[in-house]
Amino acid sequence: MESGRNIGPVILLGPPGAGKGTQAKVVARRFGIPQISTGDILRDNVAHGTDLGLQAKAIMGRGELVPDNLVCDMVASRLREADCERGFILDGFPRTAAQAGWLDAFLESEVYEGKERCGAPIVISLKVDYNEVLRRLAGRRSCPTCGQIYNSNSHPAQVRGVCDKDGSELIVRKDDREDVVRERLRVYENQTRPVIDYYRSKDRLYEVDGLKEVEEVSRDIAAVIEQAAGMQKQIARS
Ligand code: AMP
């Protein structure tokens, strides 16, 4: 793990099942920045029965999106925490064009106020086709304790059904049931694909093939971040 270098905001986009959670954890470790998964924060709120959790629970159970204002407020308080100063990786946010516009305005106005600016977000889109996503989500198992993700087809636990790291019994997330998965993919096409178009139109989008082996995808993502973070430093100097 490295520390000290400014990476700035990194955004990982892609359909459910593209590998965002897995890859975001690798990036977080490699560059020493926090992984911010809006899905994980929302699930944590549901588990603890907070006001936000109570509002989000049924919506998440149906595979729909939690309203923008609730998610943006939640992200704002997380990004204001001290560990985000050198950078962070967002996984599962922004999910609508409105969230993307909000994030740009937020980064412009708040995070870097009075601090060294470390550039616009590095936006990486993980490309995976529809059938592969369905196959992956059908086999997905998660550890309820540490959040580690396994796949009974492509990345099984060493002992079937048990987390390698902490021995917890693996679970199928409620929203990984097939009917909910189809709804999540429909929501992705309608509401999240425009986010990709938003960043492409601003010439900020990097595309990475998410169908390769996990380690290869990690290498490709790290190369994009290295290149983009380096370029931003040069622009800041000139
Ligand atoms: P994920 O773990 O990222 O697939 O998210 C699980 C669920 O949490 C989604 O299906 C949504 O209901 C909700 N969610 C996560 N991130 C967002 C977001 N950025 N905007 C709205 N809802 C979200």
mmCIF file of C-alpha atoms and ligand atoms in Angstrom:
data_model
loop_
_atom_site.group_PDB
_atom_site.id
_atom_site.type_symbol
_atom_site.label_atom_id
_atom_site.label_comp_id
_atom_site.label_asym_id
_atom_site.label_seq_id
_atom_site.Cartn_x
_atom_site.Cartn_y
_atom_site.Cartn_z
ATOM 1 C CA MET A 1 0.000 0.000 0.000
ATOM 2 C CA GLU A 2 1.212 3.501 -0.727
ATOM 3 C CA SER A 3 0.492 6.644 1.251
ATOM 4 C CA GLY A 4 1.113 10.349 0.924
ATOM 5 C CA ARG A 5 0.418 10.860 -2.769
ATOM 6 C CA ASN A 6 -2.707 12.741 -3.862
ATOM 7 C CA ILE A 7 -4.860 10.535 -6.063
ATOM 8 C CA GLY A 8 -8.037 12.615 -5.951
ATOM 9 C CA PRO A 9 -11.529 11.271 -6.542
ATOM 10 C CA VAL A 10 -11.870 8.017 -8.470
ATOM 11 C CA ILE A 11 -15.272 6.827 -9.694
ATOM 12 C CA LEU A 12 -15.926 3.232 -10.693
ATOM 13 C CA LEU A 13 -18.969 2.793 -12.942
ATOM 14 C CA GLY A 14 -20.565 -0.338 -14.344
ATOM 15 C CA PRO A 15 -23.691 -2.493 -14.087
ATOM 16 C CA PRO A 16 -24.444 -4.507 -10.945
ATOM 17 C CA GLY A 17 -22.189 -7.566 -11.069
ATOM 18 C CA ALA A 18 -19.454 -5.861 -13.116
ATOM 19 C CA GLY A 19 -16.987 -6.286 -10.236
ATOM 20 C CA LYS A 20 -17.065 -2.717 -8.857
ATOM 21 C CA GLY A 21 -17.002 -3.804 -5.210
ATOM 22 C CA THR A 22 -14.148 -6.269 -5.715
ATOM 23 C CA GLN A 23 -12.078 -3.852 -7.796
ATOM 24 C CA ALA A 24 -12.775 -0.843 -5.559
ATOM 25 C CA LYS A 25 -11.345 -2.787 -2.597
ATOM 26 C CA VAL A 26 -8.162 -3.513 -4.581
ATOM 27 C CA VAL A 27 -7.776 0.163 -5.571
ATOM 28 C CA ALA A 28 -8.379 1.274 -1.975
ATOM 29 C CA ARG A 29 -5.610 -1.026 -0.681
ATOM 30 C CA ARG A 30 -3.188 -0.255 -3.493
ATOM 31 C CA PHE A 31 -3.441 3.542 -3.309
ATOM 32 C CA GLY A 32 -4.236 3.877 0.402
ATOM 33 C CA ILE A 33 -7.542 5.665 -0.109
ATOM 34 C CA PRO A 34 -10.983 4.779 1.341
ATOM 35 C CA GLN A 35 -13.550 2.795 -0.635
ATOM 36 C CA ILE A 36 -16.919 4.504 -0.441
ATOM 37 C CA SER A 37 -19.716 2.158 -1.465
ATOM 38 C CA THR A 38 -23.137 3.794 -1.236
ATOM 39 C CA GLY A 39 -24.748 0.316 -1.314
ATOM 40 C CA ASP A 40 -22.674 -0.770 1.734
ATOM 41 C CA ILE A 41 -23.439 2.445 3.647
ATOM 42 C CA LEU A 42 -27.160 2.075 2.887
ATOM 43 C CA ARG A 43 -27.151 -1.623 3.933
ATOM 44 C CA ASP A 44 -25.402 -0.617 7.151
ATOM 45 C CA ASN A 45 -28.122 1.982 7.812
ATOM 46 C CA VAL A 46 -30.814 -0.639 7.155
ATOM 47 C CA ALA A 47 -29.088 -3.086 9.529
ATOM 48 C CA HIS A 48 -28.919 -0.449 12.272
ATOM 49 C CA GLY A 49 -32.496 0.769 11.713
ATOM 50 C CA THR A 50 -31.507 4.439 11.281
ATOM 51 C CA ASP A 51 -34.005 6.950 9.803
ATOM 52 C CA LEU A 52 -32.205 6.684 6.460
ATOM 53 C CA GLY A 53 -32.233 2.887 6.683
ATOM 54 C CA LEU A 54 -35.981 2.850 7.369
ATOM 55 C CA GLN A 55 -36.588 5.048 4.317
ATOM 56 C CA ALA A 56 -34.270 3.014 2.079
ATOM 57 C CA LYS A 57 -35.133 -0.572 3.062
ATOM 58 C CA ALA A 58 -38.219 -1.237 0.918
ATOM 59 C CA ILE A 59 -36.802 0.680 -2.074
ATOM 60 C CA MET A 60 -33.609 -1.393 -2.009
ATOM 61 C CA GLY A 61 -35.589 -4.606 -1.604
ATOM 62 C CA ARG A 62 -37.353 -3.821 -4.887
ATOM 63 C CA GLY A 63 -34.063 -3.076 -6.682
ATOM 64 C CA GLU A 64 -35.003 0.577 -7.236
ATOM 65 C CA LEU A 65 -32.872 3.624 -6.512
ATOM 66 C CA VAL A 66 -32.987 5.509 -3.208
ATOM 67 C CA PRO A 67 -33.924 9.194 -3.874
ATOM 68 C CA ASP A 68 -31.037 11.417 -4.979
ATOM 69 C CA ASN A 69 -31.345 13.901 -2.090
ATOM 70 C CA LEU A 70 -30.981 11.157 0.567
ATOM 71 C CA VAL A 71 -27.978 9.548 -1.148
ATOM 72 C CA CYS A 72 -26.252 12.874 -1.911
ATOM 73 C CA ASP A 73 -26.557 14.028 1.742
ATOM 74 C CA MET A 74 -25.122 10.704 2.867
ATOM 75 C CA VAL A 75 -22.200 10.975 0.418
ATOM 76 C CA ALA A 76 -21.552 14.614 1.402
ATOM 77 C CA SER A 77 -21.049 13.715 5.054
ATOM 78 C CA ARG A 78 -18.792 10.779 4.164
ATOM 79 C CA LEU A 79 -16.608 12.875 1.795
ATOM 80 C CA ARG A 80 -16.116 15.504 4.490
ATOM 81 C CA GLU A 81 -14.322 12.981 6.703
ATOM 82 C CA ALA A 82 -10.574 13.452 7.085
ATOM 83 C CA ASP A 83 -9.557 10.166 5.428
ATOM 84 C CA CYS A 84 -10.883 11.454 2.064
ATOM 85 C CA GLU A 85 -8.396 14.331 1.799
ATOM 86 C CA ARG A 86 -5.882 12.564 -0.485
ATOM 87 C CA GLY A 87 -8.575 10.879 -2.520
ATOM 88 C CA PHE A 88 -11.256 8.207 -2.389
ATOM 89 C CA ILE A 89 -12.885 5.644 -4.646
ATOM 90 C CA LEU A 90 -16.639 5.785 -5.135
ATOM 91 C CA ASP A 91 -18.356 2.519 -5.950
ATOM 92 C CA GLY A 92 -22.091 2.665 -6.755
ATOM 93 C CA PHE A 93 -22.206 6.464 -6.923
ATOM 94 C CA PRO A 94 -23.142 8.474 -8.980
ATOM 95 C CA ARG A 95 -26.053 6.355 -10.209
ATOM 96 C CA THR A 96 -28.120 9.083 -11.935
ATOM 97 C CA ALA A 97 -27.173 12.074 -14.086
ATOM 98 C CA ALA A 98 -28.482 14.309 -11.272
ATOM 99 C CA GLN A 99 -26.072 12.667 -8.789
ATOM 100 C CA ALA A 100 -23.184 13.165 -11.242
ATOM 101 C CA GLY A 101 -24.018 16.872 -11.620
ATOM 102 C CA TRP A 102 -24.353 17.205 -7.839
ATOM 103 C CA LEU A 103 -20.947 15.548 -7.302
ATOM 104 C CA ASP A 104 -19.186 17.902 -9.724
ATOM 105 C CA ALA A 105 -20.692 20.908 -7.941
ATOM 106 C CA PHE A 106 -19.802 19.449 -4.524
ATOM 107 C CA LEU A 107 -16.169 18.732 -5.460
ATOM 108 C CA GLU A 108 -15.864 22.185 -6.978
ATOM 109 C CA SER A 109 -17.275 23.997 -3.949
ATOM 110 C CA GLU A 110 -16.355 22.017 -0.875
ATOM 111 C CA VAL A 111 -13.833 19.254 -0.760
ATOM 112 C CA TYR A 112 -10.899 21.215 -2.045
ATOM 113 C CA GLU A 113 -11.720 24.586 -0.508
ATOM 114 C CA GLY A 114 -8.510 25.846 1.039
ATOM 115 C CA LYS A 115 -6.699 22.599 0.163
ATOM 116 C CA GLU A 116 -4.434 21.693 -2.721
ATOM 117 C CA ARG A 117 -6.684 20.834 -5.644
ATOM 118 C CA CYS A 118 -6.009 17.360 -6.867
ATOM 119 C CA GLY A 119 -8.090 17.436 -10.001
ATOM 120 C CA ALA A 120 -11.378 16.314 -11.471
ATOM 121 C CA PRO A 121 -12.551 12.761 -10.813
ATOM 122 C CA ILE A 122 -10.899 9.893 -12.669
ATOM 123 C CA VAL A 123 -13.927 8.036 -14.055
ATOM 124 C CA ILE A 124 -13.540 4.366 -14.960
ATOM 125 C CA SER A 125 -16.296 2.345 -16.594
ATOM 126 C CA LEU A 126 -16.102 -1.443 -16.231
ATOM 127 C CA LYS A 127 -17.526 -3.003 -19.381
ATOM 128 C CA VAL A 128 -19.308 -6.339 -18.979
ATOM 129 C CA ASP A 129 -22.118 -7.723 -21.154
ATOM 130 C CA TYR A 130 -25.648 -8.423 -19.947
ATOM 131 C CA ASN A 131 -25.494 -12.254 -19.945
ATOM 132 C CA GLU A 132 -22.236 -12.302 -18.010
ATOM 133 C CA VAL A 133 -23.703 -9.944 -15.416
ATOM 134 C CA LEU A 134 -26.721 -12.248 -14.953
ATOM 135 C CA ARG A 135 -24.403 -15.266 -14.579
ATOM 136 C CA ARG A 136 -22.215 -13.493 -12.032
ATOM 137 C CA LEU A 137 -25.073 -12.165 -9.934
ATOM 138 C CA ALA A 138 -26.732 -15.594 -9.829
ATOM 139 C CA GLY A 139 -23.582 -17.050 -8.240
ATOM 140 C CA ARG A 140 -22.752 -14.124 -5.950
ATOM 141 C CA ARG A 141 -22.264 -14.788 -2.234
ATOM 142 C CA SER A 142 -21.255 -12.113 0.289
ATOM 143 C CA CYS A 143 -19.752 -12.204 3.757
ATOM 144 C CA PRO A 144 -22.138 -10.390 6.135
ATOM 145 C CA THR A 145 -19.209 -9.611 8.475
ATOM 146 C CA CYS A 146 -16.365 -8.266 6.286
ATOM 147 C CA GLY A 147 -18.185 -7.627 2.980
ATOM 148 C CA GLN A 148 -15.879 -9.904 0.955
ATOM 149 C CA ILE A 149 -17.586 -11.012 -2.267
ATOM 150 C CA TYR A 150 -17.323 -14.551 -3.682
ATOM 151 C CA ASN A 151 -18.773 -16.216 -6.733
ATOM 152 C CA SER A 152 -19.727 -19.874 -6.674
ATOM 153 C CA ASN A 153 -18.837 -20.097 -10.409
ATOM 154 C CA SER A 154 -15.721 -17.978 -10.853
ATOM 155 C CA HIS A 155 -14.310 -17.139 -7.400
ATOM 156 C CA PRO A 156 -15.523 -19.672 -4.807
ATOM 157 C CA ALA A 157 -14.609 -19.620 -1.126
ATOM 158 C CA GLN A 158 -12.001 -22.250 -0.125
ATOM 159 C CA VAL A 159 -14.625 -23.976 2.029
ATOM 160 C CA ARG A 160 -18.024 -23.857 0.348
ATOM 161 C CA GLY A 161 -20.339 -21.295 1.976
ATOM 162 C CA VAL A 162 -17.763 -19.994 4.484
ATOM 163 C CA CYS A 163 -15.747 -16.743 4.343
ATOM 164 C CA ASP A 164 -11.977 -17.348 3.878
ATOM 165 C CA LYS A 165 -11.147 -14.339 6.032
ATOM 166 C CA ASP A 166 -13.356 -14.639 9.114
ATOM 167 C CA GLY A 167 -15.253 -17.931 8.875
ATOM 168 C CA SER A 168 -18.714 -16.283 8.677
ATOM 169 C CA GLU A 169 -21.441 -18.117 6.816
ATOM 170 C CA LEU A 170 -21.833 -16.564 3.345
ATOM 171 C CA ILE A 171 -25.197 -15.151 2.315
ATOM 172 C CA VAL A 172 -27.100 -14.339 -0.890
ATOM 173 C CA ARG A 173 -28.006 -10.649 -0.697
ATOM 174 C CA LYS A 174 -31.784 -10.156 -0.850
ATOM 175 C CA ASP A 175 -31.406 -7.988 -3.929
ATOM 176 C CA ASP A 176 -29.356 -10.659 -5.742
ATOM 177 C CA ARG A 177 -32.538 -12.743 -6.201
ATOM 178 C CA GLU A 178 -33.267 -13.203 -9.900
ATOM 179 C CA ASP A 179 -36.435 -11.054 -10.117
ATOM 180 C CA VAL A 180 -34.724 -8.199 -8.256
ATOM 181 C CA VAL A 181 -31.560 -8.563 -10.373
ATOM 182 C CA ARG A 182 -33.619 -8.033 -13.543
ATOM 183 C CA GLU A 183 -35.139 -4.892 -12.035
ATOM 184 C CA ARG A 184 -31.680 -3.612 -10.993
ATOM 185 C CA LEU A 185 -30.419 -4.122 -14.550
ATOM 186 C CA ARG A 186 -33.459 -2.311 -15.969
ATOM 187 C CA VAL A 187 -32.854 0.587 -13.553
ATOM 188 C CA TYR A 188 -29.186 0.582 -14.578
ATOM 189 C CA GLU A 189 -30.028 0.876 -18.286
ATOM 190 C CA ASN A 190 -32.576 3.662 -17.735
ATOM 191 C CA GLN A 191 -30.970 5.724 -14.982
ATOM 192 C CA THR A 192 -27.271 4.910 -14.717
ATOM 193 C CA ARG A 193 -26.245 4.589 -18.355
ATOM 194 C CA PRO A 194 -26.791 8.374 -18.742
ATOM 195 C CA VAL A 195 -24.035 8.842 -16.116
ATOM 196 C CA ILE A 196 -21.574 7.172 -18.505
ATOM 197 C CA ASP A 197 -22.766 9.482 -21.295
ATOM 198 C CA TYR A 198 -22.394 12.472 -18.945
ATOM 199 C CA TYR A 199 -18.701 11.756 -18.274
ATOM 200 C CA ARG A 200 -18.023 10.721 -21.879
ATOM 201 C CA SER A 201 -19.392 14.070 -23.075
ATOM 202 C CA LYS A 202 -16.939 15.769 -20.709
ATOM 203 C CA ASP A 203 -14.100 13.629 -22.098
ATOM 204 C CA ARG A 204 -13.357 12.157 -18.693
ATOM 205 C CA LEU A 205 -14.303 8.520 -19.238
ATOM 206 C CA TYR A 206 -11.822 5.628 -19.242
ATOM 207 C CA GLU A 207 -13.179 2.228 -20.284
ATOM 208 C CA VAL A 208 -11.773 -1.018 -18.899
ATOM 209 C CA ASP A 209 -12.707 -4.535 -20.082
ATOM 210 C CA GLY A 210 -14.351 -6.151 -17.041
ATOM 211 C CA LEU A 211 -14.522 -9.606 -18.642
ATOM 212 C CA LYS A 212 -10.822 -10.364 -18.095
ATOM 213 C CA GLU A 213 -9.478 -12.215 -15.032
ATOM 214 C CA VAL A 214 -9.897 -10.263 -11.772
ATOM 215 C CA GLU A 215 -6.124 -9.628 -11.439
ATOM 216 C CA GLU A 216 -5.846 -8.396 -15.022
ATOM 217 C CA VAL A 217 -8.763 -6.008 -14.545
ATOM 218 C CA SER A 218 -7.075 -4.715 -11.356
ATOM 219 C CA ARG A 219 -3.844 -4.093 -13.288
ATOM 220 C CA ASP A 220 -5.701 -2.240 -16.050
ATOM 221 C CA ILE A 221 -7.540 -0.061 -13.517
ATOM 222 C CA ALA A 222 -4.319 0.741 -11.636
ATOM 223 C CA ALA A 223 -2.650 1.716 -14.935
ATOM 224 C CA VAL A 224 -5.505 4.093 -15.774
ATOM 225 C CA ILE A 225 -5.308 5.717 -12.324
ATOM 226 C CA GLU A 226 -1.508 6.053 -12.506
ATOM 227 C CA GLN A 227 -1.734 7.639 -15.943
ATOM 228 C CA ALA A 228 -4.665 9.937 -15.134
ATOM 229 C CA ALA A 229 -3.302 11.033 -11.734
ATOM 230 C CA GLY A 230 0.093 11.747 -13.350
ATOM 231 C CA MET A 231 -1.486 13.783 -16.116
ATOM 232 C CA GLN A 232 -3.491 15.837 -13.632
ATOM 233 C CA LYS A 233 -0.338 16.653 -11.701
ATOM 234 C CA GLN A 234 1.294 17.918 -14.899
ATOM 235 C CA ILE A 235 -1.734 20.079 -15.725
ATOM 236 C CA ALA A 236 -1.689 21.520 -12.184
ATOM 237 C CA ARG A 237 2.036 22.402 -12.538
ATOM 238 C CA SER A 238 1.783 24.056 -15.971
HETATM 239 P P1 AMP B 1 -25.187 -1.768 -4.724
HETATM 240 O O1 AMP B 1 -24.638 -2.563 -3.585
HETATM 241 O O2 AMP B 1 -24.285 -0.674 -5.175
HETATM 242 O O3 AMP B 1 -25.655 -2.624 -5.874
HETATM 243 O O4 AMP B 1 -26.499 -1.021 -4.160
HETATM 244 C C1 AMP B 1 -27.591 -1.738 -3.607
HETATM 245 C C2 AMP B 1 -28.839 -0.873 -3.631
HETATM 246 O O5 AMP B 1 -28.629 0.312 -2.850
HETATM 247 C C3 AMP B 1 -29.250 -0.356 -5.005
HETATM 248 O O6 AMP B 1 -29.999 -1.313 -5.743
HETATM 249 C C4 AMP B 1 -30.070 0.878 -4.630
HETATM 250 O O7 AMP B 1 -31.332 0.520 -4.136
HETATM 251 C C5 AMP B 1 -29.262 1.437 -3.457
HETATM 252 N N1 AMP B 1 -28.216 2.390 -3.913
HETATM 253 C C6 AMP B 1 -26.863 2.218 -3.844
HETATM 254 N N2 AMP B 1 -26.219 3.283 -4.344
HETATM 255 C C7 AMP B 1 -27.171 4.150 -4.742
HETATM 256 C C8 AMP B 1 -27.149 5.433 -5.361
HETATM 257 N N3 AMP B 1 -25.988 6.032 -5.693
HETATM 258 N N4 AMP B 1 -28.343 6.042 -5.624
HETATM 259 C C9 AMP B 1 -29.524 5.452 -5.318
HETATM 260 N N5 AMP B 1 -29.625 4.240 -4.739
HETATM 261 C C10 AMP B 1 -28.469 3.588 -4.452
#
